[in-house]
Amino acid sequence: MKKFSNVEFIMKQKTVKKLRLLLLIATGFAFKPALAQTPVITLNLANANTNVSPMLYGLMTEEINHSYDGGLYAELIRNRIFKDSKTSPEGWSLVKDNPSAQAAIKLIAAEEHVPNDERRNAINGAMIACLRLTVEKPEGKVGIANEGYWGIPVNPSTTYKASFYIKGTDRREPPRRAWEPKPTTPPLPVIENNTPGPITVSIESNDGKTIYATGTINLEKSIYWKQYEVNLTTASDVKPTKDARFVISTNRTGVYYFNLVSLFPPTYNNQPNGFRVDLMQMLVNMKPKFLRFPGGNFLEGPTINDGFPWKTTLGPIANRPGHSGSWGYRASDGLGLLEFLEWNEDMGAEPLLAVYAGYSLDGDHVDAGPLLKPYVDDALDEIEYVIGDKSTYWGAKRAEDGHPEPFKLKYVEIGNEDWFDRSNSYDGRFKQFRNAIEAKYPQLTCISTIPATQYPSMKVTGKEPAVVDEHYYRNSWDMWENASQYDKYDRNGPKIFVGEWATREGAPTTNLNAALGDAAWMTGMERNSDLVIMSCYAPLFVNVSKDSAGHRAWQWDSDLIGYDALNSYGSPSYYVQKLFSHYLGNKIVPVTVANIPMQKAPLSRRDSAEGKAQKSVPTIFYSATMNDTTGTLYLKIVNTTAKKQDVKINLDGIGKVAPDAALVVVKGDKPDETNTITNREKIIPVTETIKGIKKSFSRKLDPYSVSIIEIKTGK
Ligand code: AHR
């Protein structure tokens, strides 16, 4: 055995100690959590050469959640032509001041349910049902009341335009064909024909004790339908309320028939048959570049016969029968094709027209070939209505409807979500539509609703569609995980239209966490807007009302803009989208990043059952665009975490940078914070000026925040 001298032994011990120390240091470093390095976001401004799509941000709309009836369409009367139900006059009730009064209301002449002794009350092919008020003993005021769409909004110093068709007693015996059985319904009471004279029209409290506005029409003695109009104006000291009803009343005996009862408040730009002012203003403020309409499921309808019937949505509202809709309630079609087109004009947007393509929600389809031809022809007619000049049949019709100038149109979408059509008929249907549309209108681009990236086996074969529509409804984790999906897309494939997308968290409108998901997703679309040429969130609107039994006005949770009869508000997502569209340049600025902290996404039940590992997703998201004329740079950064986050920002490849910049932030303390109909502005953007901007500067991002920094740069 080797023996050591003392000196050797001491030297050896020192070496061991040194080695131990080194080992300690090394292991210390290894086991201590790595010191987080500041994230660095570097903008390469010299290479900002790729165009941002000029139509990147638009809107998507359909009749869902009472978006139009009980929403944007300003009509206040629910079930105005009495076709919402075949069995009862929904939304309507009998009013009588005195409980001992003898009076009744009845829905009559409702399509095939018409008892043969109650015919002759249709006004035209659209208005085939009506409401009958029978007054045997009035004992004061007796009438009909409409509850509106969860209330009638009353505002001070406001003039409402009321109108309705009415006719008085007709005592002639109803016609009965020889082969028809005798009537089974009891005959009308024999009452004095006393209907002519004043009829009172009012907006009043639900208990009838407060009259907010009132007027009178003078009903002429006639057995024919006649339309009457009257303006109702509220006083300046009226307190806003939606606890009100609309009443048409009399104090005389008689039998009265009513149809197309309408009440309009002032509308956006005072357009007749127009839009609710607050909702329209919110949309205009978003500066959308296009509007995708009329759906969504609303385009398709439950059955083959229920596709959006654009032809019967034209002309005077008295000629519009309405249709079944796709979300469990009838659509009045008061907001019809022309109104959709004018809505675009009002917003400075252009229409993105979706045409019915022969597939319905119940899964039926029309085969390509001769059976589909009438549908293709119908789409060609519709396009002609939109862009044909006055010399064309449908262009002339549009001119007759009050809009001689053709509208703008670049994109026509063929159907909606046709990946649901498991028969694989879309290939043939799409091609038949595209061939016909592009032959007549070579300037138009047809959009396919089946993206090959998502449904490779169902994609359109042969000539690739120029644009495909992708839909994403996700939670915020999925949005964060997939925010960079377009970074990897093939640039030689079709352009992408993200025609429906949303982070679905929060109800009825989305919360802050959803807005953080949305913002992250939008940074990805913006960075890739050479490829993603258009995008629109869905659904846009939700009526957040509930009735006294707790039944909700809406069918779809997580929507962008909420309202009741009186008020409206934007979700945090609304504000984020508005800001993204406002603060946008025309060139994409390439960005590189370092040290972005990652976070572990929770496992879904299914993933944990399958033993999957948690995924790492970034905590910070970013995009930058610049206006190459003004030199203004727009940097968007999302911090999805509860922590304040330092970031270093480098502006490479630029001459001068102004020291002051504008900062706009949407943020909150907790991810589930939100705006509601009673707390409408809890989360709204806050703007400030920040100083000390240089070619390299630092910022502290607020927790749960979306920050937009607008920086002035120069050569
Ligand atoms: O946006 C709600 C619905 O989601 C749309 O109607 C439909 O296209 C999609 O499935």
XYZ file of C-alpha atoms and ligand atoms in Angstrom:
725
model
C 0.000 0.000 0.000
C 1.342 3.394 -0.912
C 2.161 5.616 2.033
C 1.939 9.430 1.871
C 4.300 11.862 3.495
C 2.640 14.525 5.673
C 3.138 17.148 3.022
C 1.727 14.888 0.342
C -1.190 14.053 2.617
C -1.980 17.755 3.238
C -1.730 18.492 -0.518
C -4.079 15.598 -1.265
C -6.588 16.815 1.318
C -6.517 20.328 -0.218
C -7.160 18.900 -3.659
C -10.073 16.856 -2.357
C -11.518 19.953 -0.653
C -11.072 21.954 -3.869
C -12.741 19.237 -5.852
C -15.580 19.049 -3.323
C -15.994 22.807 -3.531
C -16.058 22.692 -7.301
C -18.536 19.861 -7.160
C -20.693 21.793 -4.706
C -20.646 24.868 -6.921
C -21.424 22.755 -9.912
C -24.245 20.830 -8.266
C -25.502 24.028 -6.639
C -25.915 25.555 -10.047
C -27.436 22.428 -11.366
C -30.108 22.090 -8.686
C -30.945 25.717 -8.054
C -33.835 26.828 -10.343
C -32.345 28.549 -13.356
C -32.390 32.313 -12.885
C -35.043 33.527 -15.359
C -33.484 35.614 -18.055
C -35.353 38.647 -19.295
C -37.364 37.900 -22.427
C -36.052 39.781 -25.429
C -38.227 40.840 -28.350
C -36.250 42.063 -31.346
C -37.974 43.819 -34.239
C -36.214 43.780 -37.555
C -37.628 46.990 -38.998
C -35.317 47.046 -41.991
C -37.043 43.913 -43.271
C -40.646 45.010 -42.846
C -41.438 44.255 -46.489
C -44.404 41.884 -46.427
C -47.853 43.426 -46.686
C -50.409 43.074 -43.920
C -53.606 41.896 -45.564
C -55.812 44.979 -46.058
C -58.856 42.865 -45.141
C -57.360 41.103 -42.133
C -60.013 42.036 -39.577
C -63.734 41.795 -40.321
C -66.959 40.641 -38.687
C -69.110 37.544 -38.949
C -72.835 37.672 -38.376
C -75.910 35.486 -38.371
C -79.293 35.304 -36.635
C -78.267 33.560 -33.398
C -78.779 34.680 -29.767
C -81.346 37.219 -31.061
C -78.637 39.044 -32.963
C -81.123 40.789 -35.243
C -84.670 40.284 -33.907
C -84.182 41.496 -30.355
C -80.736 42.833 -31.284
C -79.275 44.938 -34.066
C -82.519 45.229 -36.031
C -84.236 48.057 -34.186
C -87.813 46.692 -34.375
C -89.171 46.557 -30.817
C -92.279 44.412 -31.369
C -91.834 40.688 -30.955
C -93.882 38.455 -33.272
C -95.128 41.389 -35.302
C -96.836 39.260 -37.942
C -98.026 36.589 -35.487
C -96.157 33.702 -37.098
C -93.716 32.873 -34.294
C -96.026 30.129 -33.047
C -98.836 28.283 -34.763
C -100.732 27.767 -31.563
C -100.575 30.983 -29.526
C -99.882 34.686 -30.046
C -96.413 34.576 -28.467
C -95.300 37.871 -26.979
C -98.854 39.193 -26.899
C -101.387 39.425 -24.085
C -104.813 40.852 -23.390
C -105.001 44.119 -21.462
C -108.076 45.125 -19.500
C -108.352 47.865 -16.920
C -111.327 46.327 -15.226
C -111.358 42.611 -14.272
C -115.061 42.442 -15.023
C -114.512 43.484 -18.653
C -115.409 40.817 -21.225
C -112.753 40.563 -23.892
C -110.459 37.997 -25.487
C -107.580 37.707 -27.929
C -107.005 34.873 -30.361
C -104.374 33.925 -32.891
C -106.203 33.190 -36.118
C -105.603 32.303 -39.721
C -102.328 30.623 -38.903
C -101.495 28.580 -41.964
C -102.833 25.038 -42.011
C -104.339 25.519 -38.565
C -106.880 27.965 -39.969
C -110.343 26.923 -38.877
C -112.461 27.276 -41.992
C -114.806 29.763 -40.312
C -111.913 32.101 -39.618
C -110.423 32.560 -43.056
C -110.361 35.758 -45.069
C -108.007 37.491 -42.658
C -104.737 37.205 -44.560
C -103.367 40.503 -45.872
C -101.076 38.991 -48.465
C -99.012 35.856 -48.947
C -96.549 36.978 -46.269
C -99.096 38.000 -43.647
C -101.397 35.046 -43.318
C -101.842 35.050 -39.542
C -103.246 37.826 -37.394
C -104.486 38.641 -33.919
C -108.158 39.121 -33.126
C -109.364 41.185 -30.195
C -112.994 40.641 -29.275
C -114.493 43.180 -26.882
C -117.975 42.403 -25.591
C -117.926 44.599 -22.483
C -115.009 47.017 -22.211
C -115.635 48.588 -18.784
C -112.729 50.983 -19.448
C -109.578 50.334 -21.452
C -109.223 47.000 -23.264
C -106.480 46.106 -25.699
C -103.504 44.055 -26.786
C -100.026 44.336 -25.292
C -96.659 43.323 -26.687
C -93.819 42.504 -24.308
C -91.079 43.295 -26.820
C -87.812 41.425 -26.752
C -87.517 41.099 -22.997
C -88.956 44.556 -22.517
C -89.577 47.723 -24.476
C -86.768 50.248 -23.966
C -87.952 53.644 -22.763
C -85.602 56.617 -23.004
C -86.291 60.306 -22.332
C -87.136 62.781 -25.140
C -87.379 59.980 -27.660
C -89.799 59.620 -30.551
C -90.928 56.106 -31.461
C -92.613 55.355 -34.773
C -95.578 53.041 -34.279
C -97.513 51.480 -37.147
C -99.939 48.603 -37.592
C -102.551 47.131 -39.857
C -105.996 46.986 -38.343
C -109.529 46.256 -39.490
C -112.769 46.381 -37.588
C -115.776 44.079 -37.350
C -116.767 42.146 -40.406
C -120.042 40.387 -39.718
C -120.319 38.579 -43.028
C -120.577 34.828 -42.805
C -117.249 33.222 -43.649
C -117.171 31.355 -46.952
C -117.425 27.595 -46.726
C -116.932 25.250 -49.596
C -119.617 22.697 -50.185
C -117.387 19.773 -49.219
C -116.176 21.378 -46.000
C -117.591 20.344 -42.648
C -119.537 22.774 -40.542
C -117.365 24.982 -38.328
C -116.411 23.440 -35.026
C -115.272 26.683 -33.394
C -117.933 28.685 -31.570
C -119.354 31.554 -33.608
C -118.219 35.078 -32.809
C -120.336 36.807 -30.167
C -122.987 39.021 -31.676
C -121.768 42.421 -30.713
C -122.479 45.843 -32.011
C -120.349 46.878 -34.958
C -118.747 49.678 -33.040
C -115.113 49.499 -34.034
C -114.601 52.807 -35.916
C -113.297 55.718 -33.860
C -110.213 56.511 -31.793
C -107.757 53.752 -30.925
C -105.094 54.517 -28.331
C -101.478 53.525 -28.805
C -99.031 53.737 -25.920
C -95.789 52.681 -24.321
C -96.491 52.057 -20.681
C -95.191 50.325 -17.576
C -95.968 46.618 -17.330
C -98.617 47.276 -14.682
C -100.189 49.922 -16.917
C -99.932 52.574 -14.230
C -97.324 54.770 -15.914
C -97.847 55.952 -19.474
C -94.473 56.901 -20.958
C -95.768 57.991 -24.363
C -99.159 57.900 -26.025
C -100.957 58.735 -29.252
C -104.208 58.058 -31.104
C -105.258 56.876 -34.525
C -108.740 57.258 -35.889
C -109.962 53.879 -37.127
C -112.155 54.301 -40.180
C -115.288 52.266 -40.687
C -114.191 49.621 -43.133
C -113.978 45.897 -43.448
C -110.615 46.191 -45.227
C -107.146 46.182 -43.754
C -105.576 49.585 -43.460
C -102.178 50.618 -42.113
C -102.069 53.437 -39.542
C -99.033 55.262 -38.205
C -98.484 57.364 -35.120
C -95.453 58.841 -33.392
C -95.072 58.431 -29.640
C -92.748 60.805 -27.785
C -91.503 60.424 -24.233
C -91.013 63.366 -21.862
C -87.574 64.685 -20.991
C -87.842 63.578 -17.364
C -88.586 59.917 -18.064
C -86.100 57.584 -16.375
C -84.688 54.959 -18.782
C -86.285 51.580 -18.262
C -87.007 48.364 -20.122
C -89.846 47.347 -17.816
C -92.418 48.516 -20.295
C -94.910 47.208 -22.834
C -96.530 48.426 -26.042
C -100.331 48.638 -25.956
C -103.042 49.238 -28.557
C -106.356 49.792 -26.808
C -109.977 50.838 -27.173
C -112.926 51.468 -24.882
C -115.576 50.341 -27.378
C -117.159 47.004 -28.062
C -116.296 45.356 -31.326
C -114.085 42.843 -33.077
C -110.671 44.112 -34.137
C -107.995 42.392 -36.226
C -104.294 43.363 -36.080
C -101.264 42.633 -38.207
C -97.682 43.841 -38.771
C -97.572 45.768 -35.538
C -94.318 47.699 -35.497
C -92.520 50.111 -33.197
C -89.184 51.665 -34.058
C -87.031 53.868 -31.842
C -84.634 56.294 -33.555
C -82.248 54.230 -35.698
C -78.625 54.527 -36.772
C -78.410 57.431 -39.247
C -82.222 57.611 -38.946
C -82.583 54.919 -41.585
C -86.128 53.557 -41.940
C -86.297 49.874 -41.005
C -82.854 50.479 -39.540
C -80.441 49.442 -36.817
C -80.114 49.979 -33.099
C -77.815 52.957 -32.581
C -75.640 51.715 -29.692
C -74.917 48.327 -31.268
C -74.183 49.775 -34.671
C -71.817 52.316 -33.152
C -69.894 49.548 -31.392
C -69.429 47.786 -34.714
C -68.404 50.936 -36.556
C -65.830 51.560 -33.812
C -64.222 48.212 -34.621
C -63.414 49.473 -38.156
C -64.128 46.101 -39.760
C -63.016 45.640 -43.340
C -65.709 43.102 -44.271
C -68.839 41.417 -42.981
C -69.368 37.688 -43.507
C -73.095 37.016 -43.766
C -75.703 35.537 -43.489
C -74.059 32.664 -41.609
C -73.056 30.278 -40.162
C -75.822 27.861 -39.567
C -78.327 30.592 -40.406
C -77.275 30.315 -44.056
C -78.023 26.614 -44.165
C -81.205 26.155 -42.140
C -82.482 22.987 -40.492
C -83.750 21.347 -43.700
C -83.131 21.688 -47.421
C -86.062 24.102 -47.657
C -84.765 26.436 -44.967
C -81.662 27.941 -46.576
C -81.472 31.724 -46.278
C -84.372 32.847 -48.527
C -82.772 36.055 -49.743
C -85.464 36.770 -52.353
C -88.240 36.987 -49.760
C -86.127 39.245 -47.549
C -86.355 42.083 -50.077
C -88.754 44.992 -50.476
C -91.303 46.401 -48.041
C -91.462 44.578 -44.715
C -95.131 43.868 -45.409
C -93.977 41.494 -48.143
C -91.506 39.565 -46.004
C -92.895 36.311 -44.626
C -89.859 35.561 -42.453
C -88.499 32.041 -42.175
C -87.763 29.327 -39.684
C -84.184 30.305 -38.797
C -81.566 27.879 -37.514
C -81.398 28.578 -33.806
C -84.823 27.622 -32.498
C -86.778 30.752 -33.305
C -88.288 32.342 -36.405
C -86.455 35.112 -38.209
C -88.587 38.100 -39.202
C -86.155 38.897 -42.064
C -86.768 42.570 -41.340
C -82.993 42.586 -41.649
C -82.816 41.191 -45.154
C -80.273 41.077 -47.952
C -80.392 44.815 -48.717
C -80.059 45.671 -45.024
C -77.020 43.380 -44.751
C -75.444 45.191 -47.688
C -76.253 48.643 -46.326
C -74.931 47.585 -42.947
C -71.587 47.037 -44.692
C -71.691 50.473 -46.233
C -72.460 52.082 -42.874
C -69.339 50.475 -41.411
C -67.098 51.204 -44.386
C -66.780 47.441 -44.876
C -67.377 45.212 -47.855
C -69.679 42.233 -48.006
C -68.335 38.698 -47.903
C -71.386 36.915 -49.223
C -72.031 33.314 -48.248
C -74.389 31.569 -50.683
C -76.542 28.580 -49.863
C -74.843 25.533 -51.372
C -77.387 22.723 -51.062
C -76.527 21.309 -47.637
C -78.748 21.589 -44.584
C -78.086 21.136 -40.877
C -80.047 17.893 -40.700
C -77.413 16.363 -42.973
C -79.335 16.336 -46.266
C -77.666 17.562 -49.397
C -78.536 18.171 -53.017
C -76.351 16.248 -55.424
C -74.197 18.143 -57.866
C -75.650 18.123 -61.385
C -79.108 19.059 -62.615
C -80.670 18.921 -59.137
C -78.217 21.506 -57.871
C -78.638 23.855 -60.847
C -81.555 25.850 -59.372
C -79.441 26.543 -56.270
C -76.514 27.678 -58.390
C -78.859 29.900 -60.412
C -80.249 31.324 -57.203
C -76.722 32.216 -56.063
C -76.039 33.871 -59.438
C -79.240 35.915 -59.016
C -78.158 36.904 -55.529
C -74.746 38.023 -56.743
C -76.466 40.002 -59.499
C -78.582 41.730 -56.842
C -75.355 42.711 -55.068
C -73.156 43.792 -57.986
C -75.261 43.812 -61.143
C -75.831 47.188 -62.747
C -79.301 48.619 -63.309
C -79.561 46.997 -66.725
C -79.655 43.538 -65.153
C -82.861 42.034 -63.771
C -81.694 41.836 -60.152
C -79.604 44.998 -60.350
C -82.776 46.805 -61.414
C -84.604 45.254 -58.494
C -81.918 46.567 -56.138
C -82.263 50.017 -57.680
C -86.025 49.793 -57.190
C -85.374 48.873 -53.546
C -83.489 52.151 -53.158
C -79.844 51.346 -53.950
C -79.030 52.044 -57.598
C -75.259 51.728 -57.135
C -73.863 48.177 -57.147
C -72.139 47.141 -53.928
C -68.511 46.061 -53.699
C -67.870 42.338 -53.662
C -64.680 40.278 -53.994
C -65.374 37.057 -52.119
C -68.240 34.593 -52.274
C -68.252 31.710 -49.821
C -69.859 28.492 -51.037
C -71.850 27.109 -48.092
C -70.808 26.841 -44.482
C -68.841 24.185 -42.614
C -69.454 21.573 -45.290
C -67.122 19.180 -43.490
C -70.278 18.167 -41.635
C -71.539 16.713 -44.915
C -70.250 13.178 -44.525
C -71.530 12.216 -47.976
C -68.483 13.926 -49.516
C -70.761 15.783 -51.908
C -69.010 19.123 -51.395
C -66.344 18.425 -53.985
C -68.990 18.348 -56.719
C -71.162 21.058 -55.223
C -68.265 23.496 -54.746
C -67.020 22.976 -58.289
C -70.454 23.503 -59.829
C -70.898 26.763 -57.939
C -67.350 27.958 -58.609
C -67.508 27.173 -62.313
C -70.765 29.067 -62.749
C -69.784 32.031 -60.584
C -66.321 32.474 -62.028
C -67.646 32.094 -65.581
C -70.081 34.960 -65.098
C -68.001 37.014 -62.656
C -64.271 36.326 -63.226
C -63.414 39.104 -60.781
C -64.890 37.101 -57.866
C -63.055 34.573 -55.724
C -64.939 31.580 -54.340
C -64.088 30.390 -50.851
C -64.234 26.711 -49.953
C -65.541 25.812 -46.512
C -63.364 22.688 -46.332
C -59.719 23.402 -45.519
C -57.383 20.610 -46.555
C -55.269 21.228 -43.447
C -58.138 20.125 -41.219
C -60.090 17.750 -43.452
C -57.619 16.342 -45.967
C -59.884 13.507 -47.055
C -62.799 15.830 -47.835
C -60.976 18.639 -49.601
C -61.942 19.910 -53.015
C -60.030 17.917 -55.611
C -58.455 19.148 -58.845
C -57.989 22.900 -59.076
C -57.313 24.040 -55.519
C -59.652 26.672 -54.090
C -57.933 30.058 -53.913
C -59.152 30.619 -50.348
C -60.348 28.189 -47.668
C -62.317 28.945 -44.516
C -60.971 27.539 -41.228
C -62.992 27.628 -37.993
C -61.563 27.443 -34.468
C -63.503 27.413 -31.232
C -60.963 26.751 -28.473
C -60.156 27.463 -24.836
C -57.320 29.812 -23.960
C -54.772 27.027 -23.424
C -55.464 25.730 -26.918
C -55.193 29.234 -28.319
C -51.826 29.728 -26.610
C -50.623 26.365 -27.770
C -51.644 27.020 -31.368
C -50.982 30.737 -31.669
C -48.009 30.088 -33.905
C -49.672 27.442 -36.108
C -49.626 29.687 -39.177
C -45.866 30.289 -38.823
C -45.505 26.752 -40.181
C -48.154 26.766 -42.963
C -47.243 26.084 -46.541
C -47.027 29.360 -48.458
C -47.842 27.606 -51.740
C -51.293 26.457 -50.664
C -54.562 28.403 -50.636
C -54.943 31.634 -48.694
C -56.640 31.282 -45.333
C -59.867 32.910 -44.230
C -60.439 32.283 -40.511
C -64.182 32.722 -40.897
C -65.146 31.787 -37.338
C -62.951 31.694 -34.287
C -63.206 32.428 -30.577
C -61.693 31.595 -27.231
C -64.749 30.196 -25.503
C -64.443 31.125 -21.841
C -67.116 33.064 -20.002
C -70.876 33.302 -20.601
C -72.892 34.869 -22.056
C -69.981 37.096 -23.054
C -66.328 36.124 -22.773
C -63.990 36.994 -19.886
C -60.483 38.390 -19.610
C -58.821 34.991 -19.976
C -60.662 34.532 -23.271
C -59.406 37.947 -24.353
C -55.847 36.798 -23.569
C -56.464 33.701 -25.682
C -57.915 35.844 -28.469
C -55.048 38.317 -28.373
C -52.438 35.555 -28.531
C -54.274 33.984 -31.481
C -54.521 37.316 -33.274
C -50.778 37.943 -32.919
C -50.325 34.690 -34.843
C -52.760 35.706 -37.588
C -51.222 39.158 -37.812
C -47.633 37.860 -38.064
C -48.846 35.601 -40.870
C -51.224 37.925 -42.624
C -49.527 37.288 -45.956
C -51.315 33.931 -45.652
C -54.256 34.681 -43.349
C -55.942 37.281 -45.503
C -59.189 37.618 -43.520
C -60.484 36.682 -40.105
C -63.667 37.203 -38.128
C -64.753 36.226 -34.655
C -68.030 34.456 -33.940
C -70.612 34.845 -32.611
C -70.715 38.597 -32.625
C -73.860 39.326 -30.609
C -75.813 38.011 -27.660
C -79.015 39.179 -26.075
C -78.252 38.445 -22.419
C -81.853 38.634 -21.175
C -83.689 35.927 -19.276
C -87.416 35.725 -18.763
C -89.079 35.445 -15.363
C -88.806 31.642 -15.538
C -85.058 31.947 -16.145
C -85.169 30.980 -19.839
C -82.235 32.500 -21.642
C -82.500 34.605 -24.766
C -79.329 33.062 -26.160
C -78.318 29.702 -27.582
C -74.531 30.045 -27.659
C -72.246 30.906 -24.751
C -69.150 33.092 -25.151
C -70.057 35.955 -27.432
C -68.457 39.288 -28.191
C -71.081 41.979 -27.546
C -73.876 41.666 -24.983
C -77.083 43.642 -24.602
C -80.608 43.690 -23.309
C -83.463 45.855 -24.532
C -81.928 48.980 -23.011
C -78.151 48.675 -22.642
C -75.173 47.116 -24.350
C -71.538 46.376 -23.530
C -68.378 44.938 -24.985
C -66.625 41.887 -23.548
C -62.871 42.183 -22.853
C -62.478 40.297 -26.157
C -64.420 43.077 -27.910
C -61.922 45.689 -26.741
C -58.948 43.558 -27.676
C -60.329 43.095 -31.177
C -61.144 46.733 -31.571
C -57.571 47.641 -30.592
C -56.005 45.043 -32.869
C -57.893 46.451 -35.807
C -57.149 50.094 -34.906
C -53.454 49.713 -34.227
C -52.369 48.037 -37.406
C -49.760 48.967 -39.981
C -49.550 47.918 -43.599
C -46.267 45.960 -43.286
C -45.439 42.947 -41.158
C -42.338 43.533 -39.025
C -40.287 40.344 -38.597
C -39.726 39.604 -34.912
C -37.285 37.287 -33.182
C -37.501 36.447 -29.501
C -35.355 34.914 -26.789
C -35.988 33.709 -23.263
C -39.772 33.551 -23.533
C -40.886 31.795 -20.308
C -42.978 28.686 -20.819
C -45.885 27.363 -18.779
C -47.380 23.891 -18.429
C -50.874 23.494 -19.862
C -53.214 21.491 -17.623
C -54.119 18.051 -18.905
C -57.667 17.420 -20.004
C -59.358 14.426 -18.377
C -58.968 12.500 -21.566
C -55.283 13.363 -21.950
C -54.516 12.298 -18.397
C -56.491 9.087 -18.855
C -54.381 8.431 -21.943
C -51.241 9.138 -19.907
C -50.208 12.113 -22.038
C -47.543 14.519 -20.797
C -48.351 18.147 -20.064
C -47.529 20.477 -22.935
C -45.349 23.551 -22.571
C -46.865 26.694 -24.020
C -45.429 30.214 -24.119
C -46.510 32.827 -21.588
C -45.865 35.801 -23.854
C -47.143 36.470 -27.370
C -46.242 39.241 -29.754
C -46.649 40.766 -33.184
C -45.493 43.957 -34.836
C -46.641 45.864 -37.885
C -45.694 49.246 -39.225
C -47.082 51.906 -41.466
C -44.416 52.495 -44.079
C -45.755 55.923 -44.987
C -45.938 57.449 -41.522
C -43.228 55.337 -39.873
C -45.600 54.414 -37.052
C -44.819 51.095 -35.436
C -47.438 48.994 -33.617
C -46.101 46.437 -31.183
C -48.583 44.088 -29.487
C -47.509 42.003 -26.495
C -49.656 39.644 -24.447
C -48.727 38.551 -20.922
C -50.943 35.609 -20.035
C -49.586 35.157 -16.490
C -50.369 36.475 -13.018
C -46.877 37.984 -12.767
C -45.484 41.301 -13.884
C -43.061 40.481 -16.652
C -39.963 42.429 -17.658
C -39.255 42.456 -21.367
C -36.441 43.965 -23.333
C -37.413 45.375 -26.713
C -34.894 45.991 -29.471
C -35.798 48.069 -32.508
C -33.229 47.000 -35.080
C -32.748 48.528 -38.494
C -34.334 51.912 -37.891
C -32.999 55.489 -37.980
C -34.779 57.557 -35.356
C -37.214 56.666 -32.594
C -39.438 59.231 -30.832
C -38.831 59.106 -27.043
C -42.568 59.178 -26.202
C -44.984 56.447 -27.229
C -48.649 55.682 -26.672
C -49.426 52.596 -24.611
C -52.902 51.053 -24.616
C -53.534 48.233 -22.175
C -56.429 45.855 -21.536
C -55.838 44.081 -18.234
C -57.396 42.779 -15.032
C -56.536 41.262 -11.691
C -57.996 37.843 -12.310
C -58.435 35.862 -15.516
C -62.148 35.307 -14.971
C -62.921 38.998 -14.577
C -65.410 40.239 -17.103
C -67.914 42.874 -18.134
C -71.624 42.302 -17.617
C -74.875 44.074 -18.424
C -74.823 45.582 -14.906
C -71.065 46.235 -14.754
C -70.379 47.156 -18.323
C -66.954 48.791 -18.082
C -64.996 46.786 -15.559
C -62.414 45.934 -18.175
C -61.790 48.574 -20.783
C -58.644 49.801 -22.514
C -56.526 52.356 -20.649
C -54.240 54.662 -22.601
C -51.123 56.476 -21.368
C -47.988 58.052 -22.728
C -44.782 56.215 -21.954
C -41.365 57.817 -22.069
C -37.813 56.686 -22.613
C -38.373 54.807 -25.854
C -35.038 54.069 -27.549
C -33.664 51.586 -30.017
C -33.369 49.298 -27.037
C -35.656 49.744 -24.048
C -37.341 47.784 -21.301
C -40.967 47.453 -20.252
C -42.731 45.749 -17.414
C -45.842 44.019 -18.717
C -48.797 44.027 -16.349
C -50.184 40.671 -15.226
C -52.989 39.329 -17.427
C -52.537 42.081 -19.973
C -52.630 42.924 -23.645
C -50.346 45.883 -24.364
C -50.156 47.824 -27.574
C -47.287 50.256 -27.976
C -47.494 52.820 -30.759
C -44.036 54.170 -31.539
C -43.122 56.892 -33.999
C -40.025 56.092 -36.006
C -38.127 57.901 -38.732
C -35.271 57.401 -41.158
O -70.928 30.605 -34.479
C -71.852 29.654 -34.120
C -71.925 28.474 -35.091
O -70.738 27.764 -35.064
C -72.102 28.838 -36.538
O -73.420 29.068 -36.866
C -71.580 27.645 -37.251
O -71.058 27.957 -38.509
C -70.541 27.118 -36.304
O -70.653 25.757 -36.132
